[in-house]
Coordinates of C-alpha atoms and ligand atoms in Angstrom, one line a residue:
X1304 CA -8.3 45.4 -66.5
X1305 CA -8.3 47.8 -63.2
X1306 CA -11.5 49.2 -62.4
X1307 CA -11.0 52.8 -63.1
X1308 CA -10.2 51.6 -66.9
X1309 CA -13.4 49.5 -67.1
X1310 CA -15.3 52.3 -65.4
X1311 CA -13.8 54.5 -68.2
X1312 CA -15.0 52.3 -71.2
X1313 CA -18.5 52.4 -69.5
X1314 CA -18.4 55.9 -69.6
X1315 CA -16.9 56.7 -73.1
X1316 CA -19.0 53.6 -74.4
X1317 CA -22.0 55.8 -76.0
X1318 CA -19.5 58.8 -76.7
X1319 CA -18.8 59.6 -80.3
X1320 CA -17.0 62.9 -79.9
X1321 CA -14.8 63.7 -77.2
X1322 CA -12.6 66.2 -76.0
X1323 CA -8.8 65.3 -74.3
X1324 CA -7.6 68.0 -72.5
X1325 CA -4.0 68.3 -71.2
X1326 CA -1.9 69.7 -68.9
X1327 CA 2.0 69.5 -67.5
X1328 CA 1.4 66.2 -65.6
X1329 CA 0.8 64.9 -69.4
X1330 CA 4.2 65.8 -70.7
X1331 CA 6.2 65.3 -67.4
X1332 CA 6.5 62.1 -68.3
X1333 CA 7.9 62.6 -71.2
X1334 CA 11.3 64.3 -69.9
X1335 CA 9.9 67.7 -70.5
X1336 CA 10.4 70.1 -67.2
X1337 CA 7.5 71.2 -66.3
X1338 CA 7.4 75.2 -65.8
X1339 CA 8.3 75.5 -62.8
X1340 CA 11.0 72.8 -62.3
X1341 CA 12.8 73.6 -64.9
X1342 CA 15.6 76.5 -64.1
X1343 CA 17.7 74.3 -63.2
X1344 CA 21.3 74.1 -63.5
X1345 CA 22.1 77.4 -66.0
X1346 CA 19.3 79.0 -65.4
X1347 CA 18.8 78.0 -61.9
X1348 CA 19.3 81.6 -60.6
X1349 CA 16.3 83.2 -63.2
X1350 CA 12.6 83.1 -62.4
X1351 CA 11.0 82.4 -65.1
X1352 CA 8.4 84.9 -64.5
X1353 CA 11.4 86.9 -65.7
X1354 CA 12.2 85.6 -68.6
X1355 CA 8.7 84.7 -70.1
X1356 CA 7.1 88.0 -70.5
X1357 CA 7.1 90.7 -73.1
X1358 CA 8.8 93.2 -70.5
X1359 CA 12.0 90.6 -70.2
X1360 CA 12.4 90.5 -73.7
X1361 CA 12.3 94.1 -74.7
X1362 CA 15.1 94.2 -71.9
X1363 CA 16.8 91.5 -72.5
X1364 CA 16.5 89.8 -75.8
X1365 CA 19.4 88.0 -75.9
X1366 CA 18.8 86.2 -72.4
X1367 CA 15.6 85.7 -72.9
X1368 CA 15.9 84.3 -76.4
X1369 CA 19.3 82.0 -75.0
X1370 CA 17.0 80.3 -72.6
X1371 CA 14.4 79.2 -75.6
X1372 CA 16.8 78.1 -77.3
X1373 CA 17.9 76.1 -74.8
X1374 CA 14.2 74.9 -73.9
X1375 CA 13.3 73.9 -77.6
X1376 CA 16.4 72.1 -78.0
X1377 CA 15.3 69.7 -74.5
X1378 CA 11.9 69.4 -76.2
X1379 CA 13.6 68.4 -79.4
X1380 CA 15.5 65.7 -77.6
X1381 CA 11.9 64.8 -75.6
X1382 CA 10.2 61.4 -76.6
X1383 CA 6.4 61.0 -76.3
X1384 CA 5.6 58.4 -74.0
X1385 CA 3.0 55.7 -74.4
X1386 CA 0.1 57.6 -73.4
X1387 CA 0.5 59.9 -76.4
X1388 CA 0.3 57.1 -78.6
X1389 CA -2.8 56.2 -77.0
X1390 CA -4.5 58.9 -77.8
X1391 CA -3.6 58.8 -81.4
X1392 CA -5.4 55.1 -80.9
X1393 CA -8.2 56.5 -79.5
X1394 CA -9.1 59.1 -82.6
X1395 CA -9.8 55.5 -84.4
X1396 CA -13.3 54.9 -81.4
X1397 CA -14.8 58.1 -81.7
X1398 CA -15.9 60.5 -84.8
X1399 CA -14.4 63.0 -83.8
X1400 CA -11.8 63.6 -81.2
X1401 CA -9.8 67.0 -80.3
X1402 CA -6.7 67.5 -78.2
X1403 CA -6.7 70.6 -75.8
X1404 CA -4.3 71.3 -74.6
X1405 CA -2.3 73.9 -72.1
X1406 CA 1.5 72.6 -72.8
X1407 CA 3.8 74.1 -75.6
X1408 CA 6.4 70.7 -76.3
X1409 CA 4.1 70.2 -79.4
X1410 CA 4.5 66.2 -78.5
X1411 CA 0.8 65.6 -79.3
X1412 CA 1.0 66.8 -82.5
X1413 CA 4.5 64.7 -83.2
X1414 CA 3.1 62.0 -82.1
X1415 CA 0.5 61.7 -84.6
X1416 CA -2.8 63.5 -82.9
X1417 CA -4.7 65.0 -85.8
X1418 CA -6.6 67.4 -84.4
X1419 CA -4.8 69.6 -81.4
X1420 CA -5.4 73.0 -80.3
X1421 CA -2.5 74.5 -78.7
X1422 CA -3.8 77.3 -75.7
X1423 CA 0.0 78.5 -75.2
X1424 CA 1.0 78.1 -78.4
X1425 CA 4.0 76.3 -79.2
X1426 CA 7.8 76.2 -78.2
X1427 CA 8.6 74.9 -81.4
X1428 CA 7.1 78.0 -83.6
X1429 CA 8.6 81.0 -83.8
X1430 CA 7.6 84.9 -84.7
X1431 CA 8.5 88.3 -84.8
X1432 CA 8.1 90.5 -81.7
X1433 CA 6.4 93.4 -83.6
X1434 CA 4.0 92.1 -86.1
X1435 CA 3.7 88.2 -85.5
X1436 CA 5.7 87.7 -88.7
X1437 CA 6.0 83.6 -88.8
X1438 CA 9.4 82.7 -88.8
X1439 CA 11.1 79.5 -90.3
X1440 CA 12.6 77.7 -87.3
X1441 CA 15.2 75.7 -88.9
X1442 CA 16.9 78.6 -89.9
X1443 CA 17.6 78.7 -85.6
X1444 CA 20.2 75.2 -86.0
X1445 CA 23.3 77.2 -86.6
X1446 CA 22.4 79.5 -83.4
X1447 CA 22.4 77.1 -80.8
X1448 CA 25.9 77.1 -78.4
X1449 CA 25.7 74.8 -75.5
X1450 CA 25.7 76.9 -72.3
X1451 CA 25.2 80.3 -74.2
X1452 CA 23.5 83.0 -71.6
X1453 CA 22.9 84.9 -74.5
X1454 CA 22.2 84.6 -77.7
X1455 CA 20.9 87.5 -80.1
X1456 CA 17.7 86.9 -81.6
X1457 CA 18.0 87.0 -85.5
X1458 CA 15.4 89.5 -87.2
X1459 CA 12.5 88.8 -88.8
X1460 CA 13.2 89.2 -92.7
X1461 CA 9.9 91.4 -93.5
X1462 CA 9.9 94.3 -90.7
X1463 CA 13.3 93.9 -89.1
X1464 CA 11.6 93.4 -85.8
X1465 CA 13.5 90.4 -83.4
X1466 CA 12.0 86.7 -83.5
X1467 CA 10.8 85.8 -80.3
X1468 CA 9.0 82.1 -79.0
X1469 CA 5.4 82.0 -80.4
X1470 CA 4.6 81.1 -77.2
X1471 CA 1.9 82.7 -74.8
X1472 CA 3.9 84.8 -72.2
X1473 CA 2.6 86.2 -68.7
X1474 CA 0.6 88.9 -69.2
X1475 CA -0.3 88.2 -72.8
X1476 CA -3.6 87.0 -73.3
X1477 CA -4.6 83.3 -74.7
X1478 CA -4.8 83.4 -78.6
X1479 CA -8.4 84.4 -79.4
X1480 CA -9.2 82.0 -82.0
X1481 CA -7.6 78.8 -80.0
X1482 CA -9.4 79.6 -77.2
X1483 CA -13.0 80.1 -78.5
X1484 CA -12.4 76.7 -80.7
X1485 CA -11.4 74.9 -77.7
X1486 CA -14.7 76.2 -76.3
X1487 CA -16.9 75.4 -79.1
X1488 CA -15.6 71.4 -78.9
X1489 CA -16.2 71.0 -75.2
X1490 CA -19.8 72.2 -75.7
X1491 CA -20.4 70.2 -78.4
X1492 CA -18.6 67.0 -77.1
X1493 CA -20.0 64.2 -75.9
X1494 CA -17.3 63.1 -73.1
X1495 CA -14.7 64.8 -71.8
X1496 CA -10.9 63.3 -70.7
X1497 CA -9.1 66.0 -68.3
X1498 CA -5.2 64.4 -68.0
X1499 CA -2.5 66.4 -65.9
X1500 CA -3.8 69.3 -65.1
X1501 CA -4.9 70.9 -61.9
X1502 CA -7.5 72.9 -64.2
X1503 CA -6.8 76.1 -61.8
X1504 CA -5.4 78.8 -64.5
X1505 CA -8.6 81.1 -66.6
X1506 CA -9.3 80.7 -68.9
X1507 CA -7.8 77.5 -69.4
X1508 CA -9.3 75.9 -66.6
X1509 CA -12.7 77.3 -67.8
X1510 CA -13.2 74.8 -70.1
X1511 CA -13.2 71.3 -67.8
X1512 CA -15.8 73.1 -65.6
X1513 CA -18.1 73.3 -69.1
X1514 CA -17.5 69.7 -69.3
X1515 CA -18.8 69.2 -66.2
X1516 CA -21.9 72.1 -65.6
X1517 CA -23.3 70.5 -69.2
X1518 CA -23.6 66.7 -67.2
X1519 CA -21.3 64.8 -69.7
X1520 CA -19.2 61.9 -68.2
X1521 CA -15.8 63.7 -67.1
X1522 CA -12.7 61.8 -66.6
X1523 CA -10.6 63.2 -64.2
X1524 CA -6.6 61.4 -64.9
X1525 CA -4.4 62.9 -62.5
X1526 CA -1.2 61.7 -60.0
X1527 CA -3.4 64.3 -57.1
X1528 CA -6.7 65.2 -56.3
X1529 CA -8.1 68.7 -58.1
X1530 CA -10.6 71.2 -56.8
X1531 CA -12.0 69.2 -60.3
X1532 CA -11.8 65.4 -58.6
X1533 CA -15.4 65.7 -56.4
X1534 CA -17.5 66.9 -59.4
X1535 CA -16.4 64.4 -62.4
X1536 CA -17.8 60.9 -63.6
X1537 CA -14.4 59.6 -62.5
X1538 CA -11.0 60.8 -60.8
X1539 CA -8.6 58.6 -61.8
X1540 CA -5.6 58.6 -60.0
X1541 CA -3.0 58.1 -62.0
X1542 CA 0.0 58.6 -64.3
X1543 CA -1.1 60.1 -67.7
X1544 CA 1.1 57.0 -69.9
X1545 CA 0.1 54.1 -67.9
X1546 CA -3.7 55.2 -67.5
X1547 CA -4.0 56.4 -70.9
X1548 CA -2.3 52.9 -72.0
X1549 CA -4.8 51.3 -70.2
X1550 CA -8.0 53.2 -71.1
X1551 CA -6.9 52.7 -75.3
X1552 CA -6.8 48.6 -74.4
X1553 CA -10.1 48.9 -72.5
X1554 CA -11.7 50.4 -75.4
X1555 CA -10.4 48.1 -77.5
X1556 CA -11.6 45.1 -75.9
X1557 CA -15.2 46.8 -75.3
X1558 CA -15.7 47.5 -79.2
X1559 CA -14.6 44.0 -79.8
X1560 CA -17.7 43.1 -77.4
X1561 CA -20.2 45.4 -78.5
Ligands
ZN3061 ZN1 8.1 90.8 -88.9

């Protein structure tokens, strides 16, 4: 067992309720592009701060709605890796355990987290543009062209308006009610895991600081040092599958000590 996993038992020995919050270094693994590596080849010449705001879509709907299309599809095809699986392990240690998390694949909740709370929402929901209508996405099969610029978004069946991602775009604010329940675990928790993200984006980012200003252990997994690394129990550097691998075995062979 490496030291930074048995220094992570140590600290998440006493914990019953913790927190895991996520970032992009957690699904990059996974063959999910990250933001901003991913307009590549078709989409190459867009910047995605023109695609993934209200003002793009009102503009260009079709674009707009080609290129999610096209996203959702490569987060169809995406696998979880191991660390995902891990953390579906570790709900089994604690009493209760909630997943934060910033990225929109929806792979903790495929593979098998119970209790996730999406800040971005989610690429694999969709909604009206007008009145949040929900909208069924399977309906979206029979739309997909390979290499299509454009594809019309279909209308939403109660209001007419166009379905758009139910994602979070720039310049729209964080959902409400996510935010303020991802806030209410990590004052309540008891440890907190931070994996993958650089916590720099408010609100977001708000929440490992809690973690940190209420003096629970915070563990730090990321591949580079944070502005977060110098204040938490333990910066881990790391890859988010093989540390997370690593910290479910550790537990497992500390609760078959204790
Ligand atoms: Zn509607």
């Amino acid at each position: 067992m490496s030291p930074n996993a048995a220094r992570s038992a140590e600290l998440l020995h006493d914990a019953r309720h913790l927190v895991v919050f996520t970032g992009s270094g957690m699904s990059q693994e996974s063959g999910v592009p990250t933001f901003r590596d991913e307009a590549t080849g078709l989409w190459a010449r867009f910047d995605p701060e023109e695609l993934a705001a209200p003002d793009a879509f009102r503009r260009h709907p079709a674009r707009v709605f080609a290129w999610y299309l096209w996203r959702w599809r490569a987060i169809r095809d995406a696998v979880p890796h191991a660390g995902y699986r891990a953390l579906v392990e570790l709900e089994t240690r604690f009493d209760r355990m909630t997943v934060v998390t910033q990225n929109v694949d929806g792979l903790h909740a495929r593979a098998g987290s119970g209790s996730v709370i999406e800040l971005h929402g989610s690429l694999a929901a969709f909604r009206c543009f007008d009145a949040g209508h929900p909208y069924d996405a399977r309906h979206l099969d029979g739309l997909v062209r390979a290499g299509a610029e454009e594809i019309e978004p279909p209308r939403c069946d109660r209001c007419g308006s166009p379905i758009r991602p139910a994602v979070v775009w720039f310049g729209e604010p964080l959902p409400w009610e996510q935010l303020e329940a991802a806030r209410a675990e990590v004052e309540a928790c008891d440890a907190l895991l931070v994996v993958g993200t650089a916590a720099l984006v408010y609100p977001a980012a708000d929440l490992a600081w809690v973690g940190v200003t209420r003096g629970i252990p915070v563990i730090e997994i990321n591949l580079r040092p944070t502005p977060l690394s110098s204040h938490v129990a333990l910066a881990w550097r790391a890859g988010a599958g093989a540390a997370l691998s690593e910290l479910a075995s550790a537990l497992r062979a500390d609760l078959s000590v204790s």
